[in-house]
Tab-separated table of C-alpha atoms and ligand atoms in Angstrom:
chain	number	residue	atom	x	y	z
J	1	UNK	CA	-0.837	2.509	-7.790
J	2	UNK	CA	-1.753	6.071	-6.917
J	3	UNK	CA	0.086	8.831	-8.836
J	4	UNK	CA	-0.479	12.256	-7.591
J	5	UNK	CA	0.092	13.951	-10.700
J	6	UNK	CA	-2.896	12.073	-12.232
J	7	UNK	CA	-5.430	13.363	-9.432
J	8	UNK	CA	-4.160	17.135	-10.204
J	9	UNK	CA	-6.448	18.034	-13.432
J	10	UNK	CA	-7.288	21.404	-14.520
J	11	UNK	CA	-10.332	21.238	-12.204
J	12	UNK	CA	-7.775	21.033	-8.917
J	13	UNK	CA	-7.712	24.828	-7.481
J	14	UNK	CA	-7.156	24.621	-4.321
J	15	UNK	CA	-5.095	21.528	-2.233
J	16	UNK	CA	-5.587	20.764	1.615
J	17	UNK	CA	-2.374	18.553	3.425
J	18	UNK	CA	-2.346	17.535	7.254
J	19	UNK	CA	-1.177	14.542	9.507
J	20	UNK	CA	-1.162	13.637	12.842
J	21	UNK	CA	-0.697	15.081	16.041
J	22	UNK	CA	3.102	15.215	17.796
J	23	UNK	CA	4.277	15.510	14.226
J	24	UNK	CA	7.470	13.625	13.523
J	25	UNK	CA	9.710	13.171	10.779
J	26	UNK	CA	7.745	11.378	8.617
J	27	UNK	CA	4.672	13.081	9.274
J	28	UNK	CA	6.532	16.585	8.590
J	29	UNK	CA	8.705	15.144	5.568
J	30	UNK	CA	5.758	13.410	3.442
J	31	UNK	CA	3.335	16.741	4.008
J	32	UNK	CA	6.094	18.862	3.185
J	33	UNK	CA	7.821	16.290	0.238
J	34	UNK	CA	3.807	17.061	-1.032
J	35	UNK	CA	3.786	20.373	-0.521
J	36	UNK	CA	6.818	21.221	-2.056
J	37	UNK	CA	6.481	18.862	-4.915
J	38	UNK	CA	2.927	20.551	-5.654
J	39	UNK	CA	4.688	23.961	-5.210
J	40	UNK	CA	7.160	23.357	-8.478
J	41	UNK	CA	4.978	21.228	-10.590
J	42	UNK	CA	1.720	23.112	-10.107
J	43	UNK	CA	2.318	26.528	-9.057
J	44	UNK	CA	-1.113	27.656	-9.733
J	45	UNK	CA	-2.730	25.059	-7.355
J	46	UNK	CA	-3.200	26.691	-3.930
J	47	UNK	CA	-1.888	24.655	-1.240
J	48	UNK	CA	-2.010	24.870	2.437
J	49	UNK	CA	-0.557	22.847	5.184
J	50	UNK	CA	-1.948	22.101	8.282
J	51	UNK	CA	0.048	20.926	11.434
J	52	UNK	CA	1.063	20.785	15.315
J	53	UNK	CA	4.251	22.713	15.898
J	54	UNK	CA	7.220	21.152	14.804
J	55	UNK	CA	10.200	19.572	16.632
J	56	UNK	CA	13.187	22.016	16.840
J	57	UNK	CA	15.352	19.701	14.745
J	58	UNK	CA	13.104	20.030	12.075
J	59	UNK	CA	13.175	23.555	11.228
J	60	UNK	CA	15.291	23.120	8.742
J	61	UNK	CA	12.527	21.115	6.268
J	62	UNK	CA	12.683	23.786	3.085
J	63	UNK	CA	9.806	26.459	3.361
J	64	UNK	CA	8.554	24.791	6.894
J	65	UNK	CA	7.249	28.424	7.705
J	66	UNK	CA	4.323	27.438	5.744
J	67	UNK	CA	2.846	25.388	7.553
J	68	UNK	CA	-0.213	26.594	9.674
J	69	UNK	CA	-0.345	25.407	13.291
J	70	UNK	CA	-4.219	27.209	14.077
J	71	UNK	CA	-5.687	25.258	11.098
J	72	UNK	CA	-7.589	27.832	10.263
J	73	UNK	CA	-8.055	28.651	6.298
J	74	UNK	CA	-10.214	30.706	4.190
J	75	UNK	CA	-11.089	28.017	1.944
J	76	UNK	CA	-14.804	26.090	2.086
J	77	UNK	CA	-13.634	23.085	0.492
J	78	UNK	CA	-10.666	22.211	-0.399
J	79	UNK	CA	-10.618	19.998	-3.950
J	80	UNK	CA	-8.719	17.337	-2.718
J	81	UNK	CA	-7.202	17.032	0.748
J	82	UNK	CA	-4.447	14.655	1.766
J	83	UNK	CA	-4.219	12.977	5.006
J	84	UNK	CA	-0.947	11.722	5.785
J	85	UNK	CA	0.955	9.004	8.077
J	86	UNK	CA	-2.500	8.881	9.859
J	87	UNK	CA	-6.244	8.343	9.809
J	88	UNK	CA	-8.793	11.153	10.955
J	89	UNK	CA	-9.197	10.775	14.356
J	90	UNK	CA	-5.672	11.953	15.459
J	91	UNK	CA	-5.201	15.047	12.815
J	92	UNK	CA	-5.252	17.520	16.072
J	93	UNK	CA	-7.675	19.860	14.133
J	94	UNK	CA	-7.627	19.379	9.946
J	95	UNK	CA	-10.867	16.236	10.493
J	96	UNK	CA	-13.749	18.992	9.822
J	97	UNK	CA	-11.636	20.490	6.594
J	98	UNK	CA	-10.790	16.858	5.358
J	99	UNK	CA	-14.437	15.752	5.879
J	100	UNK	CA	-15.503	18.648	3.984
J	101	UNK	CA	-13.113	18.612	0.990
J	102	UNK	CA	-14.249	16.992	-2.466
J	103	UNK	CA	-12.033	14.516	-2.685
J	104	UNK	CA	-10.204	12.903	0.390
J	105	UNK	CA	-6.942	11.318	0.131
J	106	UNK	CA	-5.339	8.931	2.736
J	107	UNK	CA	-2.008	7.609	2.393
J	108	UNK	CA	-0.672	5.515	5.871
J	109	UNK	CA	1.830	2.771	6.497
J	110	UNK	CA	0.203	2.323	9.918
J	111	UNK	CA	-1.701	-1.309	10.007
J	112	UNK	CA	-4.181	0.365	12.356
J	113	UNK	CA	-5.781	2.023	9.732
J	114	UNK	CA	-7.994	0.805	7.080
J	115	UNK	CA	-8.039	4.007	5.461
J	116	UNK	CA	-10.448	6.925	6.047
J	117	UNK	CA	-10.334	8.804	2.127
J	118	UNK	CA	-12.541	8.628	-1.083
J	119	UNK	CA	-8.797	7.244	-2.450
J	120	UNK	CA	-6.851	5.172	-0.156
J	121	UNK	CA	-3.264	4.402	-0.479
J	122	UNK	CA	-2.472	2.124	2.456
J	123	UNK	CA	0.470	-0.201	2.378
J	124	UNK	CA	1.744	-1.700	5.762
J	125	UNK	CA	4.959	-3.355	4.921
J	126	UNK	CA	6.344	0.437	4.141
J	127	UNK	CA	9.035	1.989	6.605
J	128	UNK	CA	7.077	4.514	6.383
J	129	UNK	CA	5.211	7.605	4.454
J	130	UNK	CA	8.075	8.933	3.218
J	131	UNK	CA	8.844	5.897	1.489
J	132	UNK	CA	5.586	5.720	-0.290
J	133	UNK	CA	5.711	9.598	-1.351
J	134	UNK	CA	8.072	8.142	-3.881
J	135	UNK	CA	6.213	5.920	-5.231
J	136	UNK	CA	3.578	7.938	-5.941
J	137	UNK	CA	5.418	11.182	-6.797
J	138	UNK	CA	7.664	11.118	-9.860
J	139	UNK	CA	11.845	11.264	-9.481
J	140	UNK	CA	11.897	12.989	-12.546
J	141	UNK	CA	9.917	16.027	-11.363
J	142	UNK	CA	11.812	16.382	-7.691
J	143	UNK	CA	14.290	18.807	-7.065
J	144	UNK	CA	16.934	18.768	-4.220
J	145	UNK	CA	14.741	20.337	-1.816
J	146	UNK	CA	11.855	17.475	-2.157
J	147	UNK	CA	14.174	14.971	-2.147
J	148	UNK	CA	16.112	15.652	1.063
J	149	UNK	CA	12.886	16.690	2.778
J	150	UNK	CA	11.720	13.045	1.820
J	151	UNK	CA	14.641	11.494	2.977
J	152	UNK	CA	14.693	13.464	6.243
J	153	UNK	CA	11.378	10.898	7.196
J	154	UNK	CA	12.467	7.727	5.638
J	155	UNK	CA	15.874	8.329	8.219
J	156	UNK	CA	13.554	9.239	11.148
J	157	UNK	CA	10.958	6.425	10.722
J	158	UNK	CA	13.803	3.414	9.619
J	159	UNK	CA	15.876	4.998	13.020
J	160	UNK	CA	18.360	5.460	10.218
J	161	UNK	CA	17.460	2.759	8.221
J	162	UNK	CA	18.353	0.041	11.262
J	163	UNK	CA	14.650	-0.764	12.530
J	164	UNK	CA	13.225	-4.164	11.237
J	165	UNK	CA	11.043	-1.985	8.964
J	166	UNK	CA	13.843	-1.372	7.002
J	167	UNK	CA	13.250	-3.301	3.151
J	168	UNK	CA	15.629	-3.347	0.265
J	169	UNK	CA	13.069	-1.798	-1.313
J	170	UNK	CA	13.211	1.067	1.343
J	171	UNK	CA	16.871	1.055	0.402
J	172	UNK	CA	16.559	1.291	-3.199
J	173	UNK	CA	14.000	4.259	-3.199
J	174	UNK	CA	16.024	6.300	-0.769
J	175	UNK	CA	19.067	5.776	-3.078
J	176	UNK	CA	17.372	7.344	-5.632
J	177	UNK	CA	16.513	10.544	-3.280
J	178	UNK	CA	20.509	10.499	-2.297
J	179	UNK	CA	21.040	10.972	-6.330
J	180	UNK	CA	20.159	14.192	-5.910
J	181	UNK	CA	23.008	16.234	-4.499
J	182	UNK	CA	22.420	17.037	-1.027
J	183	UNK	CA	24.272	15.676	2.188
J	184	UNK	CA	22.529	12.836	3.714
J	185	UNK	CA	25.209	12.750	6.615
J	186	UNK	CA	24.904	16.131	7.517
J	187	UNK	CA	21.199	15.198	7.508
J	188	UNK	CA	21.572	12.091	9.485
J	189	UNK	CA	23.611	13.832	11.705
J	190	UNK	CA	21.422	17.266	12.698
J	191	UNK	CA	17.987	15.246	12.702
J	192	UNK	CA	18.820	12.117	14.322
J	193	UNK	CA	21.933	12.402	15.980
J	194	UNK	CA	22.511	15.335	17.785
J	195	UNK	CA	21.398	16.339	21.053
J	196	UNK	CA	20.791	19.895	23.225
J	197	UNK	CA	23.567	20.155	25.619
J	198	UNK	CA	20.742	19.474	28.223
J	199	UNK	CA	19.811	16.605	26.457
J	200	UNK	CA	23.137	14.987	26.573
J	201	UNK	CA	23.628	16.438	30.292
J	202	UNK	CA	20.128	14.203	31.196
J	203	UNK	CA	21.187	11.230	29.436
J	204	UNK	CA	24.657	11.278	31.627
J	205	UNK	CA	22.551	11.760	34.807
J	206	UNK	CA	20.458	8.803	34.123
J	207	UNK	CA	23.543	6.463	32.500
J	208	UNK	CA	25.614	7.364	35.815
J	209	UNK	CA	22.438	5.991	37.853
J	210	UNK	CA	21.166	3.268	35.713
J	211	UNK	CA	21.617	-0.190	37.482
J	212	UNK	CA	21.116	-3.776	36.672
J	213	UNK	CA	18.485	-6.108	37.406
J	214	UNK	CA	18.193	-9.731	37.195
J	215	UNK	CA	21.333	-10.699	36.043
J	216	UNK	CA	22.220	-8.150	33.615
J	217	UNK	CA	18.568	-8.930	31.731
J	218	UNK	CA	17.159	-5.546	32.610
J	219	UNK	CA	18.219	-1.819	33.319
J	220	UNK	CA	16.951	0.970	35.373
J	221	UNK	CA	17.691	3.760	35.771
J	222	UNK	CA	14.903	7.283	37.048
J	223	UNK	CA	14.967	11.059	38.005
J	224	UNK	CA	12.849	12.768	40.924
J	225	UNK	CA	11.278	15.593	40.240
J	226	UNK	CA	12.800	17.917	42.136
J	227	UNK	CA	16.214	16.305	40.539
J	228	UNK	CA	15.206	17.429	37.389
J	229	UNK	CA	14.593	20.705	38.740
J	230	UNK	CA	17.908	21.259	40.354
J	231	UNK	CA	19.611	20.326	37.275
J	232	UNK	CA	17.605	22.356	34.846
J	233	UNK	CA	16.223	19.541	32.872
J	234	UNK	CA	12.923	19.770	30.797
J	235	UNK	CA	10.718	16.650	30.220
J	236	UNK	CA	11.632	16.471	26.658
J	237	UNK	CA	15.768	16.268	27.866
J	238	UNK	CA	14.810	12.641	28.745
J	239	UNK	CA	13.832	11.689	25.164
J	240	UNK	CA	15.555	8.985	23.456
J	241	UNK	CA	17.662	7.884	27.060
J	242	UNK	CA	15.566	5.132	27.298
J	243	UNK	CA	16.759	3.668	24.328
J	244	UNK	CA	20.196	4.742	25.044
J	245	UNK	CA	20.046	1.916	28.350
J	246	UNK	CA	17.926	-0.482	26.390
J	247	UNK	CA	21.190	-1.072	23.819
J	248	UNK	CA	23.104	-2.244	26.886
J	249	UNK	CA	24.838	-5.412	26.024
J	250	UNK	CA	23.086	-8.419	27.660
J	251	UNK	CA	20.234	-6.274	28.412
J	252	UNK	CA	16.512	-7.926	27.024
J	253	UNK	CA	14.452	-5.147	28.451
J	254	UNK	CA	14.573	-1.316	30.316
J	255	UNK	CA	12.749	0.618	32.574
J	256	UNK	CA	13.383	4.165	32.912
J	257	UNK	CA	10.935	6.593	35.413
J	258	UNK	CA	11.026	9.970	36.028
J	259	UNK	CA	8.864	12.610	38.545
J	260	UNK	CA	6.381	15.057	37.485
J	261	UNK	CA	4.590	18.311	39.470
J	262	UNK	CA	1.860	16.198	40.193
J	263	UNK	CA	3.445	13.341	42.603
J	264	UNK	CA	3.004	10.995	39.525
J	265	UNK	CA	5.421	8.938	38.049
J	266	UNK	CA	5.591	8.463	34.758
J	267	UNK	CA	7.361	5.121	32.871
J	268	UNK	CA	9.302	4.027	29.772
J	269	UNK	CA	9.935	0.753	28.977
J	270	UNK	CA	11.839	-1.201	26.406
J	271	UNK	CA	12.495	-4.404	25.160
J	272	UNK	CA	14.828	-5.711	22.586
J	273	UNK	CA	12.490	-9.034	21.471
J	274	UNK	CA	9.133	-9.889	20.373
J	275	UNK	CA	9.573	-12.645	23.185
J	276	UNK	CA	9.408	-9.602	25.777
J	277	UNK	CA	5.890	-8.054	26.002
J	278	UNK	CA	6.352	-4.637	27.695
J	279	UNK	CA	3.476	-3.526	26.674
J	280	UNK	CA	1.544	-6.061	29.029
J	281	UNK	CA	3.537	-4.541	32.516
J	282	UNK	CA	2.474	-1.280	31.022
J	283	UNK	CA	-0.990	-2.321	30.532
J	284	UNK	CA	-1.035	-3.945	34.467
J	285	UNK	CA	-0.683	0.122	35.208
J	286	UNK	CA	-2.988	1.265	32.981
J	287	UNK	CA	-1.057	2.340	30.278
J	288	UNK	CA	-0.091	0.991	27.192
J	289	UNK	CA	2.205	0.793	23.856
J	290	UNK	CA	3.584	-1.730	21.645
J	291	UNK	CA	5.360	-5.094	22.226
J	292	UNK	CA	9.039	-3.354	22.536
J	293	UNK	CA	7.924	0.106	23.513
J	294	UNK	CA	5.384	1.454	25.973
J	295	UNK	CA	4.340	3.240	28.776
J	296	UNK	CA	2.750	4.286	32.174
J	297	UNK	CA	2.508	6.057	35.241
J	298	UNK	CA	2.631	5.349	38.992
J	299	UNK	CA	1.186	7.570	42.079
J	300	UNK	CA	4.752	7.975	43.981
J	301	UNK	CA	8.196	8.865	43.550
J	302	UNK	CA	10.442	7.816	40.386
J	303	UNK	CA	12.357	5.287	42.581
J	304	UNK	CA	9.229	3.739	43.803
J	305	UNK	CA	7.542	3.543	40.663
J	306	UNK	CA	10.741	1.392	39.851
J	307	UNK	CA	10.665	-0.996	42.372
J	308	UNK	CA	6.927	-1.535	41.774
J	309	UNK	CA	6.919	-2.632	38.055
J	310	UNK	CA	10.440	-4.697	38.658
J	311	UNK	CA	8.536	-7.463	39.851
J	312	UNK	CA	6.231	-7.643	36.897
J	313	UNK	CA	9.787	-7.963	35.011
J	314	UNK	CA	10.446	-10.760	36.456
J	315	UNK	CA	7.134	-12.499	36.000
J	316	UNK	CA	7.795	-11.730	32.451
J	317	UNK	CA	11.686	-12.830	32.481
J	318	UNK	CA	10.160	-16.347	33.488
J	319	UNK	CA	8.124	-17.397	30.954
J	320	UNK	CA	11.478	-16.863	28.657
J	321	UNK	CA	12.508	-20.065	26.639
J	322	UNK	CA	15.896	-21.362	27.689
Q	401	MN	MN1	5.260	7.131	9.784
């Protein structure tokens, strides 16, 4: 198993951190678990991070300041340089430093990647980074402020520890973060939880319009453009209400589309089974995703977008066991 204290020998001046584009919590939590880790352990090392802005709920990851969104640096080569929660292609600017650094270092629960470093830590059955950083970190040299920003990704990628990715073994490791005294509800809470007031506003628009198809099997629900621009909402007030319909009781699948400026649609949809391929209606509008989640767009309004991909629903309803 890879220990990062063992990689950091007397040699190790100068450390290089990044992961993927759109960062999320894991992405955010296992650079910044790293960073801060190195920070207390090896305060000699130099160590830069390098990522895409952050979401606003995650300004409150310890020393997050850091971090620099140009990725530009002053160092030639970095000695080691850890890619993480990703593989190179979709770093959104760190590739050329990684490629360049002595030794490369990719750690990734994502079974898309076969690994891209010199060292590879891959393991596909993790919830996710976050879970691994504490495997190959060492409890007895965390602090508080490690161990909550660690945390703060293993509660984003698990969708607070309820996706199937969830293992005891997740359980167990994140118990042994929560020994150290912070508030993992008040964590839960701000990161996962809560919602701008125009984010709760867009997911009561959308609830109040949402409809059922197909005898209660599906839900719908969109927003026009021009909707959204009466009411003041921004694209990212829609996040997560997609979701939000898809946990309708008796529902097996959701389809939520809004407007943009261009005269596009664009499409969420969600499905609560393996049995349920959304990805294939997204992929019949060129888009694409995962069996349970994906996406697409449509040249029309919201509404019509809707009534184009319900019949693909159907076709897909069908070939349901009984
Ligand atoms: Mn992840």
């Amino acid at each position: 198993m890879l220990k990062v204290d063992e990689l950091i020998t007397d040699e190790i001046k100068t450390v290089g951190i990044s992961g993927h584009i759109l960062p999320d919590g894991d992405c955010i939590g296992s650079c910044m678990g790293l960073y801060l880790y190195l920070k207390k352990n090896y305060p000699a090392v130099r160590t830069d991070v390098f990522l895409e802005e952050e979401p606003p709920e995650l300004k409150i990851i310890k020393d997050i300041d850091v971090v620099r969104h140009d990725f530009k640096t002053d160092v030639e080569r970095y000695d080691l340089f850890f890619l993480l929660d990703v593989e190179k292609t979709r770093t959104g600017g760190a590739e050329a430093l990684f490629d360049k650094a002595k030794t490369r270092i990719n750690i990734d629960h994502h079974v898309s990647n076969p690994g891209c470093g010199d060292i590879n830590y891959i393991r596909t059955s993790a919830s996710s980074v976050c879970e691994m950083m504490c495997e190959v970190l060492d409890f007895e040299r965390m602090d508080t402020d490690i161990a909550r920003t660690i945390y703060t990704g293993i509660v984003t990628d698990t969708g607070m520890f309820h996706y199937s990715c969830t293992t005891p073994l997740t359980m167990r490791l994140a118990a042994k973060l929560m020994e150290f005294s912070f508030s993992a509800s008040d964590l839960v809470e701000h990161v996962e939880l809560e919602r701008r007031f125009s984010q709760n506003k867009a997911l009561g628009f959308l609830l109040t319009r949402s409809s059922l198809q197909f005898d209660g099997r599906c839900i719908t629900s969109y927003i026009e453009y021009s909707e959204m621009q009466e009411q003041g909402f921004c694209v990212q007030d829609l996040d997560g209400a997609v979701s939000q319909l898809n946990l309708t009781t008796g529902v097996l699948c959701s389809l939520l589309a809004h407007g943009d400026a261009d005269g596009r649609a664009k499409i969420s949809l969600r499905s609560k089974s393996d049995h349920i391929n959304v990805a294939k209606i997204a992929e019949a509008f060129s888009g694409g995703g995962h069996i349970r989640a994906s996406g697409c767009s449509y040249q029309g309004s919201a509404k019509d977008a809707v009534k184009a991909v319900l019949p693909h629903v159907e076709e897909l309803l069908k070939t349901l066991p009984e």
